[in-house]
Amino acid sequence: MSPPVDRGPNLDATDFLGVDAELGAEERTVRDTVARLVNERVLPIIGECFESARFPQELIPAIGQLGLFGSSLRGHGCAGLNATSYGLICRELERGDSALRSLVSVQSSLCMHPIDAFGSEAQRQRWLPAMARGDVIGCFGLTEPHGGSDPASMRTIARRAGADWVLNGSKMWITNGPIAHVALVWAQTDEGVRGFLVERGSRGFTAQEVQHKFSLRASSTGALFFDEVRLPPESMLPQALGLAAPLSCLSHARLGICWGALGAAQACLAEALAHCAERVLFGRALVHTQAVQIRLAEMVRALAAAQLLALHLARRKERGELDPAQISLGKWNSCRVALDIARECRDLLGGAGISVEHVAIRHLLNLESVVTYEGTQTIHQLAVGRAVTGVAAF
Ligand code: TGC
Ligand code: FAD
């Protein structure tokens, strides 16, 4: 009997089920536009940025010009794209690096969205057009040093002083913190949790870069400190009252991560597949071995299922049918799948896999942050557990 004939690949490992064929014309245009930016501007520099812990600030104007900041909002200079397009933006950016998706997640879902949803018209007009262009960068301060999973325990306090507010406290692990022109800071007040727009340079407000990170090295992460910071009344978001306000912003950002993490997984899988096709050991390329094919097939299975789930969740959001616990499932699943794929791909590259000249180790290390922020895996498992039992076991 003659051996099976090699026919060459006929399906794409990074989109095995043809999920992208479900996209509409506008969605494909968004995908291709962001993919071009990543291929031409991000991939050539991102390894160096990661190695030297440098945030590529020079990319901000291009990201703004393409309309990627606040892309889901309507009006005030924003593109008004649907949830799937937002997911595609996140996926393509994170195929480059989680740092860029983080930049856009925070700016779009965690700063511009709350200003749009909870702000006054004057606040929208002041901030949104400049943020859409990338002239103003924001950050979102919810997490505090004593425990990010439980934001209800926040100790940052804003008290009234006449018409003004006075802010005291600190925030930790804040993406964009050191580079942001404005920080959206969540604080306890006599009325409940409220959000305040705190401008860089406000007396008593300092932001420090978090050093020694081995993850998201191309992202700027900060600690924020507030010492008797006096804020005018118009710094408060009038429609945001209670913890539901910041948590509802997380719902938008988590859907972006559900898509974004899969971009990192795609990059790792594409690299490992190419490596296994070329790497000759024991007289044949690695792809000719059953063990390697099974490992590749396992990754294709997990990625394809996660891609279908991400699209399903975005379509539910577009129909107004998405429950926060369903987003928890998607965020948890995509991060888990992407982390497992990145680690497996790192291993398939052998020793070369520990070098930042290949993408796997960079994505793997980044994904350790991605699985932690916006709610850890455990928090999302408990959110799903609560949804199906009716019992909050946090
Ligand atoms: P809980 O009683 O569940 O909720 C309080 C109120 O909030 C409402 N709510 C939500 N609303 C919309 N969307 C969601 N996802 C919501 N989750 C809760 C809820 O209905 C309730 O409303 P109301 O009107 O009844 O008061 O609050 P809890 O204290 O029991 O906490 C639940 C838990 C653990 C799920 C929550 O605390 C949580 O999500 N913890 C994780 C914290 C987290 O994810 N932090 C992220 C910080 S930001 C960040 O990491 C940015 S990284 C960005 C980047 O670089 O990309
Ligand atoms: P903790 O809450 O202390 O959790 C520690 C461990 O305990 C985790 O494994 C957790 O899953 C587990 N745990 C918690 N509760 C339970 C429970 N009930 N049962 C069992 N296990 C439990 N925050 C912001 O506000 N804005 C930002 O822009 C931002 N950017 C970030 C960027 C980076 C690079 C990183 C790493 C974090 C960022 N964060 C940001 C913070 C992030 O949201 C928190 O790190 C995250 O919510 C977890 O909080 P924590 O680090 O305090 O861990």
Short mmCIF file of C-alpha atoms and ligand atoms in Angstrom, two decimals:
data_model
loop_
_atom_site.label_atom_id
_atom_site.label_comp_id
_atom_site.label_asym_id
_atom_site.label_seq_id
_atom_site.Cartn_x
_atom_site.Cartn_y
_atom_site.Cartn_z
CA MET A 1 0.00 0.00 0.00
CA SER A 2 1.39 3.44 -0.91
CA PRO A 3 1.65 6.12 1.83
CA PRO A 4 -0.97 8.91 1.93
CA VAL A 5 -0.25 11.78 -0.48
CA ASP A 6 0.45 15.27 0.91
CA ARG A 7 -2.14 17.60 -0.64
CA GLY A 8 -1.22 20.84 1.06
CA PRO A 9 -3.51 22.66 3.46
CA ASN A 10 -7.05 23.47 2.34
CA LEU A 11 -8.37 25.11 5.49
CA ASP A 12 -7.04 28.06 7.48
CA ALA A 13 -5.87 27.03 10.97
CA THR A 14 -6.68 30.48 12.32
CA ASP A 15 -10.26 30.46 11.00
CA PHE A 16 -10.99 26.77 10.53
CA LEU A 17 -14.78 27.10 10.51
CA GLY A 18 -14.83 30.16 8.27
CA VAL A 19 -16.31 32.37 10.99
CA ASP A 20 -15.10 35.49 9.19
CA ALA A 21 -17.27 34.54 6.20
CA GLU A 22 -20.23 35.50 8.41
CA LEU A 23 -19.05 39.12 8.54
CA GLY A 24 -20.80 41.89 6.66
CA ALA A 25 -19.05 44.22 4.20
CA GLU A 26 -18.48 47.02 6.74
CA GLU A 27 -17.15 44.56 9.29
CA ARG A 28 -14.64 43.17 6.78
CA THR A 29 -13.49 46.65 5.93
CA VAL A 30 -12.92 47.37 9.62
CA ARG A 31 -11.02 44.10 10.03
CA ASP A 32 -8.82 44.68 6.99
CA THR A 33 -8.09 48.29 7.91
CA VAL A 34 -6.94 47.41 11.41
CA ALA A 35 -5.02 44.37 10.12
CA ARG A 36 -3.10 46.65 7.76
CA LEU A 37 -2.20 49.02 10.59
CA VAL A 38 -0.98 46.09 12.69
CA ASN A 39 1.01 44.50 9.86
CA GLU A 40 2.63 47.73 8.71
CA ARG A 41 3.09 49.72 11.91
CA VAL A 42 2.87 47.37 14.91
CA LEU A 43 4.57 44.09 14.01
CA PRO A 44 7.85 45.72 12.89
CA ILE A 45 8.37 47.43 16.27
CA ILE A 46 6.46 45.51 18.91
CA GLY A 47 9.19 43.02 19.85
CA GLU A 48 11.55 45.89 20.58
CA CYS A 49 8.84 47.74 22.54
CA PHE A 50 8.19 44.67 24.67
CA GLU A 51 11.88 44.04 25.25
CA SER A 52 12.61 47.62 26.26
CA ALA A 53 9.29 48.09 28.13
CA ARG A 54 8.32 50.98 25.84
CA PHE A 55 4.72 51.98 25.14
CA PRO A 56 4.54 52.86 21.41
CA GLN A 57 2.93 56.26 21.90
CA GLU A 58 3.71 57.19 18.30
CA LEU A 59 0.86 54.90 17.15
CA ILE A 60 -1.86 56.91 18.92
CA PRO A 61 -2.49 59.42 16.08
CA ALA A 62 -2.89 56.65 13.49
CA ILE A 63 -5.29 54.75 15.76
CA GLY A 64 -7.29 57.95 16.20
CA GLN A 65 -7.31 58.73 12.48
CA LEU A 66 -8.75 55.28 11.75
CA GLY A 67 -11.61 55.96 14.17
CA LEU A 68 -10.70 53.11 16.52
CA PHE A 69 -11.17 55.12 19.74
CA GLY A 70 -14.81 55.10 20.87
CA SER A 71 -15.76 53.31 17.66
CA SER A 72 -19.08 52.04 19.09
CA LEU A 73 -20.34 55.49 20.10
CA ARG A 74 -22.58 57.60 17.88
CA GLY A 75 -21.95 61.31 17.47
CA HIS A 76 -19.19 63.52 18.94
CA GLY A 77 -16.78 62.40 16.22
CA CYS A 78 -17.26 58.67 16.81
CA ALA A 79 -17.87 56.04 14.14
CA GLY A 80 -20.99 54.30 15.51
CA LEU A 81 -19.82 50.79 14.61
CA ASN A 82 -21.54 47.63 15.85
CA ALA A 83 -20.33 45.22 18.55
CA THR A 84 -18.83 42.78 16.04
CA SER A 85 -16.72 45.56 14.53
CA TYR A 86 -15.50 46.50 18.00
CA GLY A 87 -14.59 42.85 18.54
CA LEU A 88 -12.70 42.75 15.24
CA ILE A 89 -10.78 45.91 16.17
CA CYS A 90 -9.77 44.27 19.44
CA ARG A 91 -8.87 40.99 17.74
CA GLU A 92 -6.66 42.56 15.10
CA LEU A 93 -4.93 44.89 17.57
CA GLU A 94 -4.24 42.04 19.97
CA ARG A 95 -2.86 39.94 17.12
CA GLY A 96 -0.18 42.62 17.27
CA ASP A 97 0.04 42.93 21.05
CA SER A 98 -2.32 43.00 24.04
CA ALA A 99 -0.89 46.42 24.93
CA LEU A 100 -2.56 48.03 21.91
CA ARG A 101 -5.88 46.35 22.54
CA SER A 102 -5.59 47.48 26.16
CA LEU A 103 -5.04 51.07 25.06
CA VAL A 104 -8.17 50.97 22.91
CA SER A 105 -10.26 48.99 25.44
CA VAL A 106 -9.59 51.50 28.18
CA GLN A 107 -10.04 54.56 26.00
CA SER A 108 -13.20 53.28 24.29
CA SER A 109 -15.08 51.08 26.76
CA LEU A 110 -13.85 52.37 30.08
CA CYS A 111 -13.50 56.12 29.46
CA MET A 112 -15.44 57.29 26.43
CA HIS A 113 -18.39 54.94 26.99
CA PRO A 114 -19.00 56.12 30.60
CA ILE A 115 -18.65 59.78 29.60
CA ASP A 116 -21.22 59.13 26.87
CA ALA A 117 -23.55 57.04 29.05
CA PHE A 118 -23.28 58.85 32.39
CA GLY A 119 -21.92 62.31 31.54
CA SER A 120 -23.60 65.65 30.89
CA GLU A 121 -23.78 66.99 27.33
CA ALA A 122 -21.10 69.54 28.30
CA GLN A 123 -18.80 66.70 29.43
CA ARG A 124 -19.46 64.78 26.21
CA GLN A 125 -18.65 67.79 24.07
CA ARG A 126 -15.55 68.62 26.05
CA TRP A 127 -14.00 65.16 26.07
CA LEU A 128 -15.36 62.82 23.40
CA PRO A 129 -14.20 64.47 20.15
CA ALA A 130 -10.68 64.98 21.52
CA MET A 131 -10.58 61.41 22.82
CA ALA A 132 -11.85 60.04 19.50
CA ARG A 133 -8.94 61.78 17.73
CA GLY A 134 -6.48 60.48 20.34
CA ASP A 135 -5.54 64.02 21.36
CA VAL A 136 -6.70 63.17 24.88
CA ILE A 137 -5.97 59.78 26.47
CA GLY A 138 -7.92 58.51 29.44
CA CYS A 139 -7.54 55.87 32.12
CA PHE A 140 -10.03 54.06 34.36
CA GLY A 141 -9.30 53.84 38.06
CA LEU A 142 -11.35 51.18 39.81
CA THR A 143 -8.84 48.70 41.29
CA GLU A 144 -7.21 49.50 44.62
CA PRO A 145 -4.11 47.95 46.15
CA HIS A 146 -5.99 45.94 48.79
CA GLY A 147 -8.07 43.83 46.37
CA GLY A 148 -9.27 44.39 42.82
CA SER A 149 -11.71 41.48 42.63
CA ASP A 150 -13.94 43.14 45.20
CA PRO A 151 -14.38 46.75 44.08
CA ALA A 152 -17.29 47.21 46.49
CA SER A 153 -14.64 47.39 49.23
CA MET A 154 -13.05 50.51 47.69
CA ARG A 155 -11.49 52.95 50.13
CA THR A 156 -11.01 55.94 47.82
CA ILE A 157 -13.39 58.60 49.09
CA ALA A 158 -14.81 61.82 47.68
CA ARG A 159 -16.41 64.20 50.16
CA ARG A 160 -18.29 67.38 49.41
CA ALA A 161 -16.66 70.73 50.19
CA GLY A 162 -19.23 73.36 49.29
CA ALA A 163 -19.97 72.90 45.60
CA ASP A 164 -16.64 71.09 45.07
CA TRP A 165 -15.48 67.57 45.87
CA VAL A 166 -12.29 66.53 47.67
CA LEU A 167 -10.77 63.21 46.64
CA ASN A 168 -8.48 61.01 48.76
CA GLY A 169 -7.17 57.49 48.13
CA SER A 170 -5.19 55.44 45.63
CA LYS A 171 -5.66 53.16 42.63
CA MET A 172 -3.37 50.37 41.46
CA TRP A 173 -2.57 48.66 38.15
CA ILE A 174 -4.13 51.38 36.01
CA THR A 175 -3.62 50.96 32.26
CA ASN A 176 -2.59 54.25 30.59
CA GLY A 177 -2.33 55.82 34.09
CA PRO A 178 1.07 57.48 33.62
CA ILE A 179 0.30 58.79 30.11
CA ALA A 180 -3.34 59.75 30.57
CA HIS A 181 -4.52 63.34 30.32
CA VAL A 182 -7.62 62.48 32.34
CA ALA A 183 -8.41 59.74 34.85
CA LEU A 184 -11.93 58.46 35.45
CA VAL A 185 -11.71 57.67 39.15
CA TRP A 186 -14.37 55.73 41.05
CA ALA A 187 -14.83 56.73 44.67
CA GLN A 188 -17.17 56.18 47.60
CA THR A 189 -19.34 59.17 48.51
CA ASP A 190 -22.17 59.73 50.96
CA GLU A 191 -24.50 59.01 48.04
CA GLY A 192 -22.79 55.78 46.90
CA VAL A 193 -20.04 55.10 44.34
CA ARG A 194 -19.49 57.97 41.90
CA GLY A 195 -17.14 58.60 38.97
CA PHE A 196 -14.91 61.69 38.72
CA LEU A 197 -12.90 63.02 35.78
CA VAL A 198 -9.57 64.03 37.29
CA GLU A 199 -7.24 65.97 35.01
CA ARG A 200 -3.51 65.41 34.93
CA GLY A 201 -1.80 68.22 36.80
CA SER A 202 -4.58 68.58 39.39
CA ARG A 203 -2.97 69.55 42.67
CA GLY A 204 -2.54 66.47 44.90
CA PHE A 205 -2.85 63.95 42.02
CA THR A 206 0.20 61.87 41.08
CA ALA A 207 0.64 58.91 38.74
CA GLN A 208 3.63 56.57 38.93
CA GLU A 209 4.70 53.97 36.39
CA VAL A 210 4.55 50.40 37.71
CA GLN A 211 8.03 48.98 37.14
CA HIS A 212 9.35 45.41 36.88
CA LYS A 213 6.41 44.02 34.88
CA PHE A 214 7.09 40.81 32.96
CA SER A 215 3.74 41.09 31.19
CA LEU A 216 2.22 43.85 29.03
CA ARG A 217 5.64 45.43 28.85
CA ALA A 218 4.57 47.55 25.86
CA SER A 219 1.73 49.04 27.90
CA SER A 220 1.96 51.88 30.39
CA THR A 221 0.56 50.78 33.77
CA GLY A 222 0.36 53.07 36.77
CA ALA A 223 -0.45 53.63 40.40
CA LEU A 224 -2.57 56.73 41.05
CA PHE A 225 -2.51 58.72 44.29
CA PHE A 226 -5.02 61.35 45.41
CA ASP A 227 -4.18 63.58 48.34
CA GLU A 228 -6.88 66.15 49.04
CA VAL A 229 -7.52 66.68 45.32
CA ARG A 230 -10.11 69.44 44.94
CA LEU A 231 -12.48 68.84 42.05
CA PRO A 232 -15.10 71.19 40.59
CA PRO A 233 -18.71 69.94 40.45
CA GLU A 234 -18.50 69.46 36.67
CA SER A 235 -15.84 66.77 37.14
CA MET A 236 -18.47 64.33 38.45
CA LEU A 237 -20.42 62.13 36.01
CA PRO A 238 -24.01 63.03 37.00
CA GLN A 239 -25.71 59.84 35.83
CA ALA A 240 -23.28 57.38 37.45
CA LEU A 241 -24.42 56.35 40.91
CA GLY A 242 -23.57 52.98 42.50
CA LEU A 243 -21.18 50.17 41.64
CA ALA A 244 -23.38 49.16 38.71
CA ALA A 245 -21.96 52.15 36.78
CA PRO A 246 -18.31 51.00 36.63
CA LEU A 247 -19.32 47.33 36.40
CA SER A 248 -21.50 48.07 33.38
CA CYS A 249 -18.46 49.61 31.64
CA LEU A 250 -16.60 46.38 32.28
CA SER A 251 -19.26 44.52 30.34
CA HIS A 252 -18.28 46.45 27.20
CA ALA A 253 -14.57 46.01 27.74
CA ARG A 254 -14.84 42.29 28.55
CA LEU A 255 -16.56 41.57 25.25
CA GLY A 256 -13.60 43.24 23.55
CA ILE A 257 -11.22 41.00 25.46
CA CYS A 258 -13.29 37.97 24.49
CA TRP A 259 -12.39 38.82 20.88
CA GLY A 260 -8.97 40.31 21.52
CA ALA A 261 -7.38 37.35 23.28
CA LEU A 262 -8.22 35.23 20.23
CA GLY A 263 -6.10 37.55 18.07
CA ALA A 264 -3.11 36.73 20.27
CA ALA A 265 -3.95 33.02 19.95
CA GLN A 266 -4.16 33.30 16.15
CA ALA A 267 -0.74 34.92 15.99
CA CYS A 268 0.80 32.16 18.10
CA LEU A 269 -0.86 29.35 16.16
CA ALA A 270 0.15 30.77 12.76
CA GLU A 271 3.75 31.07 13.91
CA ALA A 272 3.89 27.55 15.40
CA LEU A 273 2.29 25.99 12.33
CA ALA A 274 4.85 27.61 10.02
CA HIS A 275 7.65 26.50 12.32
CA CYS A 276 6.44 22.88 12.42
CA ALA A 277 6.17 22.81 8.62
CA GLU A 278 9.84 23.79 8.30
CA ARG A 279 11.54 22.27 11.30
CA VAL A 280 13.10 18.96 10.24
CA LEU A 281 13.84 16.49 13.03
CA PHE A 282 14.50 12.76 12.76
CA GLY A 283 14.48 13.12 8.96
CA ARG A 284 11.03 14.76 8.53
CA ALA A 285 9.29 18.04 9.19
CA LEU A 286 7.45 18.16 12.51
CA VAL A 287 4.07 18.38 10.76
CA HIS A 288 4.63 14.84 9.49
CA THR A 289 4.42 13.48 13.03
CA GLN A 290 1.11 12.40 14.52
CA ALA A 291 1.86 13.94 17.91
CA VAL A 292 2.39 17.39 16.42
CA GLN A 293 -0.69 17.14 14.21
CA ILE A 294 -2.80 16.18 17.22
CA ARG A 295 -1.45 19.15 19.16
CA LEU A 296 -2.18 21.48 16.23
CA ALA A 297 -5.66 20.01 15.77
CA GLU A 298 -6.43 20.48 19.48
CA MET A 299 -5.51 24.15 19.22
CA VAL A 300 -7.59 24.56 16.04
CA ARG A 301 -10.58 22.99 17.83
CA ALA A 302 -10.36 25.24 20.87
CA LEU A 303 -9.77 28.39 18.80
CA ALA A 304 -12.60 27.69 16.36
CA ALA A 305 -15.10 27.09 19.16
CA ALA A 306 -13.98 30.27 20.93
CA GLN A 307 -14.34 32.29 17.71
CA LEU A 308 -17.91 31.05 17.25
CA LEU A 309 -18.69 31.96 20.85
CA ALA A 310 -17.23 35.47 20.45
CA LEU A 311 -19.28 36.12 17.32
CA HIS A 312 -22.40 34.74 18.98
CA LEU A 313 -21.97 37.05 21.97
CA ALA A 314 -21.40 40.11 19.77
CA ARG A 315 -24.52 39.31 17.73
CA ARG A 316 -26.52 38.92 20.97
CA LYS A 317 -25.24 42.31 22.09
CA GLU A 318 -26.30 43.86 18.78
CA ARG A 319 -29.80 42.46 19.39
CA GLY A 320 -29.80 43.75 23.00
CA GLU A 321 -29.92 40.18 24.37
CA LEU A 322 -26.58 39.89 26.16
CA ASP A 323 -26.47 39.07 29.87
CA PRO A 324 -23.32 40.07 31.87
CA ALA A 325 -22.83 36.44 32.95
CA GLN A 326 -22.70 35.42 29.28
CA ILE A 327 -19.91 37.95 28.79
CA SER A 328 -18.16 36.43 31.80
CA LEU A 329 -18.28 33.04 30.08
CA GLY A 330 -16.81 34.51 26.90
CA LYS A 331 -14.04 36.49 28.62
CA TRP A 332 -13.04 33.48 30.72
CA ASN A 333 -13.17 31.08 27.76
CA SER A 334 -11.16 33.23 25.34
CA CYS A 335 -8.45 33.97 27.92
CA ARG A 336 -8.20 30.31 28.89
CA VAL A 337 -8.04 29.15 25.25
CA ALA A 338 -5.53 31.83 24.27
CA LEU A 339 -3.26 31.17 27.24
CA ASP A 340 -3.27 27.42 26.58
CA ILE A 341 -2.56 27.95 22.88
CA ALA A 342 0.23 30.44 23.55
CA ARG A 343 1.92 28.03 25.98
CA GLU A 344 1.57 25.08 23.59
CA CYS A 345 2.97 27.14 20.70
CA ARG A 346 5.85 28.33 22.84
CA ASP A 347 6.71 24.69 23.48
CA LEU A 348 6.43 23.70 19.81
CA LEU A 349 9.08 26.31 18.99
CA GLY A 350 11.51 24.59 21.35
CA GLY A 351 14.29 26.78 22.69
CA ALA A 352 13.55 29.45 20.09
CA GLY A 353 10.17 29.83 21.77
CA ILE A 354 11.68 31.68 24.70
CA SER A 355 13.02 34.43 22.44
CA VAL A 356 11.04 37.59 21.83
CA GLU A 357 12.11 37.24 18.19
CA HIS A 358 9.12 34.89 18.05
CA VAL A 359 5.67 36.05 19.13
CA ALA A 360 4.64 33.17 21.40
CA ILE A 361 6.48 34.10 24.60
CA ARG A 362 5.39 37.74 24.33
CA HIS A 363 1.74 36.82 23.88
CA LEU A 364 1.97 34.16 26.59
CA LEU A 365 3.33 36.63 29.12
CA ASN A 366 0.80 39.29 28.08
CA LEU A 367 -2.08 36.86 28.43
CA GLU A 368 -1.17 36.34 32.10
CA SER A 369 -2.40 39.92 32.59
CA VAL A 370 -5.35 39.52 30.25
CA VAL A 371 -6.68 36.51 32.19
CA THR A 372 -6.32 38.56 35.41
CA TYR A 373 -7.64 42.02 34.56
CA GLU A 374 -11.28 42.85 33.87
CA GLY A 375 -12.09 40.07 36.37
CA THR A 376 -9.95 37.00 37.01
CA GLN A 377 -10.86 33.57 35.72
CA THR A 378 -12.18 32.66 39.18
CA ILE A 379 -14.39 35.77 39.34
CA HIS A 380 -15.93 34.90 35.97
CA GLN A 381 -16.43 31.28 36.94
CA LEU A 382 -18.22 32.51 40.06
CA ALA A 383 -20.32 34.93 37.97
CA VAL A 384 -21.43 32.01 35.78
CA GLY A 385 -21.97 29.91 38.92
CA ARG A 386 -24.15 32.66 40.39
CA ALA A 387 -26.17 32.92 37.20
CA VAL A 388 -27.05 29.22 37.16
CA THR A 389 -27.52 28.68 40.91
CA GLY A 390 -28.84 32.02 42.06
CA VAL A 391 -26.21 31.94 44.82
CA ALA A 392 -23.39 34.55 45.05
CA ALA A 393 -20.39 32.54 46.29
CA PHE A 394 -17.71 35.22 45.81
P1 TGC B 1 -23.01 42.95 42.49
O1 TGC B 1 -24.00 42.94 43.61
O2 TGC B 1 -22.90 41.74 41.66
O3 TGC B 1 -23.29 44.18 41.53
C1 TGC B 1 -23.46 45.48 42.01
C2 TGC B 1 -24.36 46.19 41.03
O4 TGC B 1 -23.73 46.17 39.73
C3 TGC B 1 -24.54 45.48 38.78
N1 TGC B 1 -23.62 44.69 37.95
C4 TGC B 1 -23.47 44.87 36.65
N2 TGC B 1 -24.06 45.69 35.79
C5 TGC B 1 -23.69 45.62 34.50
N3 TGC B 1 -22.73 44.80 34.06
C6 TGC B 1 -22.09 43.97 34.90
N4 TGC B 1 -21.13 43.16 34.46
C7 TGC B 1 -22.46 43.96 36.26
N5 TGC B 1 -22.05 43.28 37.34
C8 TGC B 1 -22.79 43.73 38.36
C9 TGC B 1 -25.46 44.61 39.61
O5 TGC B 1 -26.64 44.32 38.92
C10 TGC B 1 -25.69 45.49 40.81
O6 TGC B 1 -26.62 46.48 40.42
P2 TGC B 1 -27.67 47.08 41.48
O7 TGC B 1 -28.44 48.07 40.67
O8 TGC B 1 -28.47 45.89 41.94
O9 TGC B 1 -26.86 47.69 42.58
O10 TGC B 1 -21.59 43.35 43.09
P3 TGC B 1 -20.60 42.51 43.96
O11 TGC B 1 -19.92 43.47 44.87
O12 TGC B 1 -21.27 41.29 44.52
O13 TGC B 1 -19.47 42.05 42.90
C11 TGC B 1 -19.68 41.13 41.94
C12 TGC B 1 -18.37 40.89 41.13
C13 TGC B 1 -17.38 40.08 41.96
C14 TGC B 1 -18.77 40.10 39.90
C15 TGC B 1 -17.74 42.25 40.74
O14 TGC B 1 -17.24 42.91 41.86
C16 TGC B 1 -16.60 42.09 39.75
O15 TGC B 1 -16.85 42.08 38.57
N6 TGC B 1 -15.32 42.00 40.22
C17 TGC B 1 -14.17 42.01 39.34
C18 TGC B 1 -13.62 43.41 39.27
C19 TGC B 1 -13.04 43.73 37.93
O16 TGC B 1 -13.29 43.10 36.92
N7 TGC B 1 -12.24 44.77 37.90
C20 TGC B 1 -11.70 45.25 36.67
C21 TGC B 1 -11.03 46.59 36.87
S1 TGC B 1 -10.79 47.46 35.36
C22 TGC B 1 -9.61 46.62 34.56
O17 TGC B 1 -9.16 45.60 34.95
C23 TGC B 1 -9.19 47.24 33.28
S2 TGC B 1 -7.93 46.40 32.47
C24 TGC B 1 -8.20 47.10 30.96
C25 TGC B 1 -7.17 46.80 29.97
O18 TGC B 1 -5.99 47.16 30.16
O19 TGC B 1 -7.58 46.25 28.92
P1 FAD B 2 -7.11 39.93 43.96
O1 FAD B 2 -8.49 40.46 43.86
O2 FAD B 2 -6.37 40.14 45.20
O3 FAD B 2 -7.18 38.35 43.64
C1 FAD B 2 -6.12 37.45 44.01
C2 FAD B 2 -6.55 36.02 43.69
O4 FAD B 2 -7.67 35.69 44.49
C3 FAD B 2 -6.98 35.81 42.25
O5 FAD B 2 -6.52 34.56 41.79
C4 FAD B 2 -8.49 35.79 42.33
O6 FAD B 2 -9.11 35.05 41.28
C5 FAD B 2 -8.69 35.12 43.68
N1 FAD B 2 -10.00 35.38 44.26
C6 FAD B 2 -10.58 36.59 44.45
N2 FAD B 2 -11.77 36.44 45.03
C7 FAD B 2 -11.95 35.10 45.24
C8 FAD B 2 -12.99 34.31 45.77
N3 FAD B 2 -14.11 34.83 46.28
N4 FAD B 2 -12.83 32.96 45.81
C9 FAD B 2 -11.71 32.40 45.31
N5 FAD B 2 -10.69 33.10 44.78
C10 FAD B 2 -10.82 34.43 44.73
N6 FAD B 2 -7.72 47.90 37.09
C11 FAD B 2 -8.35 49.07 36.84
O7 FAD B 2 -9.19 49.51 37.59
N7 FAD B 2 -8.04 49.77 35.70
C12 FAD B 2 -7.12 49.36 34.82
O8 FAD B 2 -6.89 50.02 33.80
C13 FAD B 2 -6.42 48.15 35.08
N8 FAD B 2 -5.43 47.73 34.25
C14 FAD B 2 -4.66 46.65 34.60
C15 FAD B 2 -3.54 46.32 33.85
C16 FAD B 2 -2.73 45.25 34.21
C17 FAD B 2 -1.49 44.96 33.45
C18 FAD B 2 -3.09 44.45 35.33
C19 FAD B 2 -2.25 43.28 35.74
C20 FAD B 2 -4.22 44.77 36.08
C21 FAD B 2 -4.99 45.87 35.74
N9 FAD B 2 -6.08 46.27 36.52
C22 FAD B 2 -6.76 47.43 36.25
C23 FAD B 2 -6.37 45.57 37.75
C24 FAD B 2 -7.13 44.25 37.57
O9 FAD B 2 -8.46 44.48 37.25
C25 FAD B 2 -6.97 43.45 38.86
O10 FAD B 2 -5.63 43.01 38.92
C26 FAD B 2 -7.93 42.29 38.94
O11 FAD B 2 -9.25 42.73 39.03
C27 FAD B 2 -7.61 41.39 40.16
O12 FAD B 2 -7.45 42.15 41.31
P2 FAD B 2 -6.14 41.95 42.23
O13 FAD B 2 -4.96 42.05 41.35
O14 FAD B 2 -6.24 42.88 43.35
O15 FAD B 2 -6.23 40.45 42.73
#
